[in-house]
PDB file of C-alpha atoms in Angstrom:
ATOM      1  CA  ASP A   1      10.233  32.327  -5.515  1.00  0.00           C
ATOM      2  CA  ALA A   2      12.871  30.170  -7.203  1.00  0.00           C
ATOM      3  CA  ARG A   3      11.635  26.807  -8.427  1.00  0.00           C
ATOM      4  CA  VAL A   4      12.796  23.810 -10.380  1.00  0.00           C
ATOM      5  CA  THR A   5      10.922  23.581 -13.659  1.00  0.00           C
ATOM      6  CA  GLN A   6      10.351  20.477 -15.728  1.00  0.00           C
ATOM      7  CA  THR A   7       9.011  19.964 -19.223  1.00  0.00           C
ATOM      8  CA  PRO A   8       6.865  18.391 -20.408  1.00  0.00           C
ATOM      9  CA  ARG A   9       4.537  17.833 -17.461  1.00  0.00           C
ATOM     10  CA  HIS A  10       2.864  14.928 -19.222  1.00  0.00           C
ATOM     11  CA  LYS A  11       4.044  12.713 -22.045  1.00  0.00           C
ATOM     12  CA  VAL A  12       2.271   9.825 -23.743  1.00  0.00           C
ATOM     13  CA  THR A  13       4.284   7.904 -26.275  1.00  0.00           C
ATOM     14  CA  GLU A  14       4.417   4.549 -27.952  1.00  0.00           C
ATOM     15  CA  MET A  15       6.879   1.814 -27.188  1.00  0.00           C
ATOM     16  CA  GLY A  16      10.120   2.236 -29.096  1.00  0.00           C
ATOM     17  CA  GLN A  17       9.942   6.013 -29.324  1.00  0.00           C
ATOM     18  CA  GLU A  18      12.563   8.351 -27.909  1.00  0.00           C
ATOM     19  CA  VAL A  19      11.562  10.439 -24.913  1.00  0.00           C
ATOM     20  CA  THR A  20      13.395  13.533 -23.720  1.00  0.00           C
ATOM     21  CA  MET A  21      12.613  15.194 -20.410  1.00  0.00           C
ATOM     22  CA  ARG A  22      14.072  18.567 -19.471  1.00  0.00           C
ATOM     23  CA  CYS A  23      14.796  20.240 -16.185  1.00  0.00           C
ATOM     24  CA  GLN A  24      15.853  23.741 -15.257  1.00  0.00           C
ATOM     25  CA  PRO A  25      17.415  23.707 -11.803  1.00  0.00           C
ATOM     26  CA  ILE A  26      17.257  26.625  -9.424  1.00  0.00           C
ATOM     27  CA  LEU A  27      19.780  29.245 -10.448  1.00  0.00           C
ATOM     28  CA  GLY A  28      22.981  28.821  -8.460  1.00  0.00           C
ATOM     29  CA  HIS A  29      22.349  25.240  -7.404  1.00  0.00           C
ATOM     30  CA  ASN A  30      25.275  23.016  -8.304  1.00  0.00           C
ATOM     31  CA  THR A  31      23.746  19.575  -7.751  1.00  0.00           C
ATOM     32  CA  VAL A  32      21.007  18.095  -9.924  1.00  0.00           C
ATOM     33  CA  PHE A  33      19.174  14.823  -9.365  1.00  0.00           C
ATOM     34  CA  TRP A  34      16.892  12.638 -11.464  1.00  0.00           C
ATOM     35  CA  TYR A  35      14.404  10.424  -9.618  1.00  0.00           C
ATOM     36  CA  ARG A  36      11.757   7.994 -10.827  1.00  0.00           C
ATOM     37  CA  GLN A  37       8.579   7.345  -8.849  1.00  0.00           C
ATOM     38  CA  THR A  38       6.393   4.285  -9.365  1.00  0.00           C
ATOM     39  CA  MET A  39       3.802   2.578  -7.233  1.00  0.00           C
ATOM     40  CA  MET A  40       5.852  -0.594  -7.057  1.00  0.00           C
ATOM     41  CA  GLN A  41       9.339   0.802  -6.441  1.00  0.00           C
ATOM     42  CA  GLY A  42       8.597   4.123  -4.801  1.00  0.00           C
ATOM     43  CA  LEU A  43      11.105   6.920  -5.282  1.00  0.00           C
ATOM     44  CA  GLU A  44      14.385   5.814  -6.852  1.00  0.00           C
ATOM     45  CA  LEU A  45      17.462   7.876  -7.598  1.00  0.00           C
ATOM     46  CA  LEU A  46      18.490   7.448 -11.209  1.00  0.00           C
ATOM     47  CA  ALA A  47      21.443   9.828 -11.446  1.00  0.00           C
ATOM     48  CA  TYR A  48      22.933  12.989 -10.079  1.00  0.00           C
ATOM     49  CA  PHE A  49      25.334  15.667 -11.215  1.00  0.00           C
ATOM     50  CA  ARG A  50      27.539  18.138  -9.446  1.00  0.00           C
ATOM     51  CA  ASN A  51      28.825  21.157 -11.325  1.00  0.00           C
ATOM     52  CA  ARG A  52      27.426  19.502 -14.483  1.00  0.00           C
ATOM     53  CA  ALA A  53      29.584  16.391 -14.062  1.00  0.00           C
ATOM     54  CA  PRO A  54      27.843  13.037 -13.562  1.00  0.00           C
ATOM     55  CA  LEU A  55      28.729  11.664 -10.137  1.00  0.00           C
ATOM     56  CA  ASP A  56      26.453   8.678  -9.854  1.00  0.00           C
ATOM     57  CA  ASP A  57      24.229   7.050 -12.429  1.00  0.00           C
ATOM     58  CA  SER A  58      24.187   3.604 -10.897  1.00  0.00           C
ATOM     59  CA  GLY A  59      20.401   3.653 -10.599  1.00  0.00           C
ATOM     60  CA  MET A  60      19.871   4.172 -14.290  1.00  0.00           C
ATOM     61  CA  PRO A  61      19.397   1.423 -16.886  1.00  0.00           C
ATOM     62  CA  LYS A  62      22.456   2.118 -19.018  1.00  0.00           C
ATOM     63  CA  ASP A  63      21.262   0.525 -22.203  1.00  0.00           C
ATOM     64  CA  ARG A  64      18.355   2.876 -22.782  1.00  0.00           C
ATOM     65  CA  PHE A  65      18.665   5.824 -20.398  1.00  0.00           C
ATOM     66  CA  SER A  66      21.050   8.736 -20.613  1.00  0.00           C
ATOM     67  CA  ALA A  67      21.347  11.905 -18.567  1.00  0.00           C
ATOM     68  CA  GLU A  68      23.273  15.049 -19.444  1.00  0.00           C
ATOM     69  CA  MET A  69      23.752  18.639 -18.412  1.00  0.00           C
ATOM     70  CA  PRO A  70      24.571  20.643 -21.525  1.00  0.00           C
ATOM     71  CA  ASP A  71      24.859  23.741 -19.374  1.00  0.00           C
ATOM     72  CA  ALA A  72      24.203  24.865 -15.830  1.00  0.00           C
ATOM     73  CA  THR A  73      20.604  25.782 -16.579  1.00  0.00           C
ATOM     74  CA  LEU A  74      19.512  22.597 -18.324  1.00  0.00           C
ATOM     75  CA  ALA A  75      19.499  18.925 -17.424  1.00  0.00           C
ATOM     76  CA  THR A  76      18.064  16.278 -19.732  1.00  0.00           C
ATOM     77  CA  LEU A  77      16.981  12.681 -19.282  1.00  0.00           C
ATOM     78  CA  LYS A  78      16.520  10.613 -22.420  1.00  0.00           C
ATOM     79  CA  ILE A  79      15.015   7.199 -22.890  1.00  0.00           C
ATOM     80  CA  GLN A  80      15.663   5.457 -26.196  1.00  0.00           C
ATOM     81  CA  PRO A  81      13.898   3.210 -26.966  1.00  0.00           C
ATOM     82  CA  SER A  82      11.110   3.614 -24.442  1.00  0.00           C
ATOM     83  CA  GLU A  83       9.265   0.608 -23.012  1.00  0.00           C
ATOM     84  CA  PRO A  84       5.963   0.282 -21.136  1.00  0.00           C
ATOM     85  CA  ARG A  85       7.866  -0.455 -17.907  1.00  0.00           C
ATOM     86  CA  ASP A  86       9.340   3.053 -18.107  1.00  0.00           C
ATOM     87  CA  SER A  87       5.919   4.504 -17.330  1.00  0.00           C
ATOM     88  CA  ALA A  88       6.407   6.545 -14.173  1.00  0.00           C
ATOM     89  CA  VAL A  89       6.716  10.059 -12.823  1.00  0.00           C
ATOM     90  CA  TYR A  90      10.209  11.447 -13.305  1.00  0.00           C
ATOM     91  CA  PHE A  91      11.355  14.134 -10.922  1.00  0.00           C
ATOM     92  CA  CYS A  92      14.244  16.493 -11.196  1.00  0.00           C
ATOM     93  CA  ALA A  93      15.623  18.076  -8.040  1.00  0.00           C
ATOM     94  CA  SER A  94      18.406  20.531  -7.393  1.00  0.00           C
ATOM     95  CA  GLY A  95      20.416  21.570  -4.383  1.00  0.00           C
ATOM     96  CA  LEU A  96      23.642  22.841  -2.905  1.00  0.00           C
ATOM     97  CA  GLY A  97      26.115  20.573  -1.207  1.00  0.00           C
ATOM     98  CA  GLN A  98      25.899  16.893  -0.418  1.00  0.00           C
ATOM     99  CA  PRO A  99      23.019  14.736  -1.672  1.00  0.00           C
ATOM    100  CA  SER A 100      22.762  12.874   1.609  1.00  0.00           C
ATOM    101  CA  THR A 101      22.763  15.863   3.935  1.00  0.00           C
ATOM    102  CA  ASP A 102      21.351  18.921   2.216  1.00  0.00           C
ATOM    103  CA  THR A 103      17.891  19.971   1.151  1.00  0.00           C
ATOM    104  CA  GLN A 104      16.754  18.921  -2.292  1.00  0.00           C
ATOM    105  CA  TYR A 105      14.268  21.095  -4.176  1.00  0.00           C
ATOM    106  CA  PHE A 106      11.993  19.077  -6.405  1.00  0.00           C
ATOM    107  CA  GLY A 107      10.306  20.013  -9.632  1.00  0.00           C
ATOM    108  CA  PRO A 108       6.669  19.098 -10.331  1.00  0.00           C
ATOM    109  CA  GLY A 109       7.628  16.015 -12.313  1.00  0.00           C
ATOM    110  CA  THR A 110       7.021  14.608 -15.783  1.00  0.00           C
ATOM    111  CA  ARG A 111       4.369  11.917 -15.923  1.00  0.00           C
ATOM    112  CA  LEU A 112       5.408   9.491 -18.655  1.00  0.00           C
ATOM    113  CA  THR A 113       3.095   6.902 -20.128  1.00  0.00           C
ATOM    114  CA  VAL A 114       4.518   4.433 -22.632  1.00  0.00           C
ATOM    115  CA  LEU A 115       1.884   2.490 -24.515  1.00  0.00           C
TER     116      LEU A 115
ATOM    117  CA  ALA B  24      23.022  -0.610   3.507  1.00  0.00           C
ATOM    118  CA  GLN B  25      20.762   1.865   5.215  1.00  0.00           C
ATOM    119  CA  SER B  26      17.016   1.475   4.954  1.00  0.00           C
ATOM    120  CA  VAL B  27      13.958   3.376   6.044  1.00  0.00           C
ATOM    121  CA  THR B  28      10.542   1.956   6.862  1.00  0.00           C
ATOM    122  CA  GLN B  29       7.225   3.708   6.969  1.00  0.00           C
ATOM    123  CA  PRO B  30       4.846   1.072   8.323  1.00  0.00           C
ATOM    124  CA  ASP B  31       1.628   2.925   7.552  1.00  0.00           C
ATOM    125  CA  ILE B  32       0.670   3.108   3.886  1.00  0.00           C
ATOM    126  CA  HIS B  33      -2.532   5.057   4.499  1.00  0.00           C
ATOM    127  CA  ILE B  34      -3.725   7.111   7.470  1.00  0.00           C
ATOM    128  CA  THR B  35      -7.037   8.931   7.845  1.00  0.00           C
ATOM    129  CA  VAL B  36      -7.588  11.583  10.485  1.00  0.00           C
ATOM    130  CA  SER B  37     -10.298  14.110  11.157  1.00  0.00           C
ATOM    131  CA  GLU B  38      -9.556  17.766  10.703  1.00  0.00           C
ATOM    132  CA  GLY B  39      -8.390  19.204  14.004  1.00  0.00           C
ATOM    133  CA  ALA B  40      -7.159  15.877  15.321  1.00  0.00           C
ATOM    134  CA  SER B  41      -3.539  15.182  16.131  1.00  0.00           C
ATOM    135  CA  LEU B  42      -1.294  13.274  13.755  1.00  0.00           C
ATOM    136  CA  GLU B  43       1.706  11.013  14.099  1.00  0.00           C
ATOM    137  CA  LEU B  44       3.412   9.383  11.122  1.00  0.00           C
ATOM    138  CA  ARG B  45       5.933   6.688  11.870  1.00  0.00           C
ATOM    139  CA  CYS B  46       9.402   6.266  10.439  1.00  0.00           C
ATOM    140  CA  ASN B  47      12.056   3.730  11.416  1.00  0.00           C
ATOM    141  CA  TYR B  48      15.539   3.502   9.987  1.00  0.00           C
ATOM    142  CA  SER B  49      18.226   0.907   9.939  1.00  0.00           C
ATOM    143  CA  TYR B  50      21.801   2.075  10.226  1.00  0.00           C
ATOM    144  CA  GLY B  51      24.656   1.586  12.660  1.00  0.00           C
ATOM    145  CA  ALA B  52      25.148   5.256  13.412  1.00  0.00           C
ATOM    146  CA  THR B  53      22.881   8.279  13.469  1.00  0.00           C
ATOM    147  CA  PRO B  54      22.028   9.183   9.912  1.00  0.00           C
ATOM    148  CA  TYR B  55      20.762  12.428   8.513  1.00  0.00           C
ATOM    149  CA  LEU B  56      16.964  12.271   8.701  1.00  0.00           C
ATOM    150  CA  PHE B  57      14.394  14.116   6.626  1.00  0.00           C
ATOM    151  CA  TRP B  58      10.656  14.403   6.179  1.00  0.00           C
ATOM    152  CA  TYR B  59       9.322  15.523   2.790  1.00  0.00           C
ATOM    153  CA  VAL B  60       5.714  16.136   1.746  1.00  0.00           C
ATOM    154  CA  GLN B  61       4.245  15.615  -1.707  1.00  0.00           C
ATOM    155  CA  SER B  62       0.958  17.327  -2.484  1.00  0.00           C
ATOM    156  CA  PRO B  63      -1.121  15.896  -5.352  1.00  0.00           C
ATOM    157  CA  GLY B  64       0.495  16.595  -8.700  1.00  0.00           C
ATOM    158  CA  GLN B  65       3.492  18.291  -7.105  1.00  0.00           C
ATOM    159  CA  GLY B  66       7.093  17.539  -6.343  1.00  0.00           C
ATOM    160  CA  LEU B  67       8.408  16.844  -2.877  1.00  0.00           C
ATOM    161  CA  GLN B  68       8.952  19.667  -0.407  1.00  0.00           C
ATOM    162  CA  LEU B  69      11.146  19.503   2.680  1.00  0.00           C
ATOM    163  CA  LEU B  70       9.244  19.719   5.967  1.00  0.00           C
ATOM    164  CA  LEU B  71      12.177  19.337   8.345  1.00  0.00           C
ATOM    165  CA  LYS B  72      15.509  17.626   8.872  1.00  0.00           C
ATOM    166  CA  TYR B  73      17.661  16.379  11.723  1.00  0.00           C
ATOM    167  CA  PHE B  74      21.390  15.994  11.947  1.00  0.00           C
ATOM    168  CA  SER B  75      22.307  16.374  15.583  1.00  0.00           C
ATOM    169  CA  GLY B  76      21.488  18.349  18.708  1.00  0.00           C
ATOM    170  CA  ASP B  77      17.995  18.794  20.069  1.00  0.00           C
ATOM    171  CA  THR B  78      16.060  15.640  19.245  1.00  0.00           C
ATOM    172  CA  LEU B  79      12.801  17.535  18.758  1.00  0.00           C
ATOM    173  CA  VAL B  80      12.908  19.332  15.430  1.00  0.00           C
ATOM    174  CA  GLN B  81      10.491  22.002  14.286  1.00  0.00           C
ATOM    175  CA  GLY B  82       9.548  22.295  10.652  1.00  0.00           C
ATOM    176  CA  ILE B  83       7.306  24.222   8.346  1.00  0.00           C
ATOM    177  CA  LYS B  84       3.499  24.140   8.356  1.00  0.00           C
ATOM    178  CA  GLY B  85       3.362  23.384  12.083  1.00  0.00           C
ATOM    179  CA  PHE B  86       5.037  19.983  11.854  1.00  0.00           C
ATOM    180  CA  GLU B  87       7.618  18.599  14.239  1.00  0.00           C
ATOM    181  CA  ALA B  88       9.558  15.365  14.483  1.00  0.00           C
ATOM    182  CA  GLU B  89      11.312  13.605  17.303  1.00  0.00           C
ATOM    183  CA  PHE B  90      14.457  11.545  16.923  1.00  0.00           C
ATOM    184  CA  LYS B  91      14.657   8.567  19.268  1.00  0.00           C
ATOM    185  CA  ARG B  92      17.966   6.777  19.035  1.00  0.00           C
ATOM    186  CA  SER B  93      16.871   3.877  21.220  1.00  0.00           C
ATOM    187  CA  GLN B  94      13.987   3.116  18.890  1.00  0.00           C
ATOM    188  CA  SER B  95      15.718   4.076  15.624  1.00  0.00           C
ATOM    189  CA  SER B  96      12.711   6.240  14.913  1.00  0.00           C
ATOM    190  CA  PHE B  97      12.005   9.696  13.563  1.00  0.00           C
ATOM    191  CA  ASN B  98       8.241  10.155  13.817  1.00  0.00           C
ATOM    192  CA  LEU B  99       6.465  13.167  12.395  1.00  0.00           C
ATOM    193  CA  ARG B 100       3.760  14.914  14.418  1.00  0.00           C
ATOM    194  CA  LYS B 101       1.274  17.714  14.163  1.00  0.00           C
ATOM    195  CA  PRO B 102      -1.038  18.695  17.020  1.00  0.00           C
ATOM    196  CA  SER B 103      -3.981  19.761  14.855  1.00  0.00           C
ATOM    197  CA  VAL B 104      -4.357  18.673  11.240  1.00  0.00           C
ATOM    198  CA  HIS B 105      -5.816  20.940   8.577  1.00  0.00           C
ATOM    199  CA  TRP B 106      -7.582  19.722   5.443  1.00  0.00           C
ATOM    200  CA  SER B 107      -4.717  21.146   3.385  1.00  0.00           C
ATOM    201  CA  ASP B 108      -2.326  18.668   5.037  1.00  0.00           C
ATOM    202  CA  ALA B 109      -3.768  15.852   2.930  1.00  0.00           C
ATOM    203  CA  ALA B 110      -0.759  14.635   0.970  1.00  0.00           C
ATOM    204  CA  GLU B 111       1.857  11.904   0.865  1.00  0.00           C
ATOM    205  CA  TYR B 112       4.651  12.068   3.402  1.00  0.00           C
ATOM    206  CA  PHE B 113       8.087  10.590   2.884  1.00  0.00           C
ATOM    207  CA  CYS B 114      10.752   9.902   5.439  1.00  0.00           C
ATOM    208  CA  ALA B 115      14.310   9.808   4.088  1.00  0.00           C
ATOM    209  CA  VAL B 116      17.709   8.769   5.374  1.00  0.00           C
ATOM    210  CA  GLY B 117      21.030  10.170   4.220  1.00  0.00           C
ATOM    211  CA  ILE B 118      24.429   8.644   4.803  1.00  0.00           C
ATOM    212  CA  THR B 119      27.522  10.576   3.860  1.00  0.00           C
ATOM    213  CA  GLY B 120      29.515   7.482   3.048  1.00  0.00           C
ATOM    214  CA  GLY B 121      28.369   4.468   1.084  1.00  0.00           C
ATOM    215  CA  GLY B 122      27.010   6.249  -1.934  1.00  0.00           C
ATOM    216  CA  ASN B 123      26.222   9.679  -0.517  1.00  0.00           C
ATOM    217  CA  LYS B 124      22.565   9.651  -1.415  1.00  0.00           C
ATOM    218  CA  LEU B 125      19.125   9.842   0.138  1.00  0.00           C
ATOM    219  CA  THR B 126      17.084   6.697   0.638  1.00  0.00           C
ATOM    220  CA  PHE B 127      13.356   7.367   0.746  1.00  0.00           C
ATOM    221  CA  GLY B 128      10.704   5.369   2.521  1.00  0.00           C
ATOM    222  CA  THR B 129       7.682   4.145   0.636  1.00  0.00           C
ATOM    223  CA  GLY B 130       5.526   6.990   1.871  1.00  0.00           C
ATOM    224  CA  THR B 131       2.378   7.414   3.963  1.00  0.00           C
ATOM    225  CA  GLN B 132      -0.730   8.760   2.282  1.00  0.00           C
ATOM    226  CA  LEU B 133      -2.646  11.064   4.621  1.00  0.00           C
ATOM    227  CA  LYS B 134      -6.348  11.639   4.152  1.00  0.00           C
ATOM    228  CA  VAL B 135      -8.096  14.331   6.184  1.00  0.00           C
ATOM    229  CA  GLU B 136     -11.807  14.013   6.874  1.00  0.00           C
ATOM    230  CA  LEU B 137     -13.772  17.214   7.281  1.00  0.00           C
TER     231      LEU B 137
END
């Protein structure tokens, strides 16, 4: 049963620290998404990649967030420096085809708390 | 820009009762429509999706949804709810142009009373 995996599942850090979240997409999937879920904003798309190339990162605060895919089996989302308002659950999802039309397979999420 | 509205934040039903979760979208043409479910502590899982054709769509776990163009709605239904259906349900809209991304509704939290 192929699944998207994310590490860590939980992260508590202090304001100003760097946070790195990792995602392993389902093998063979060529599209990877990063979402953020908060009570106030709901589920927001931060960025997505196709074939490891960033296609859209318009939802991501550029000054502190960065997303990369060093290889086809690893996607990373970094926050530097972190702020309390970054506290949220961050989901990675992967899929085949178009983001707007095809099924996305979500990981279990990383719950980030910034104190 | 497209938008999706889920008017019910919380719904409580008794086990065995029928369920309908509402979803309305705003877009000039027929979008791609999805329902996802999020169990506690888990990521989202696709229940069903609609692109075209038969307006009644069958999904996993006994769920179905009906697309009604005249009402711009895509409501999710289940004839008999099980306690394991307690979760948060998200409707989503996808447009191939204008950003090529999914827009999610705010979700409906379902509680099932035994």
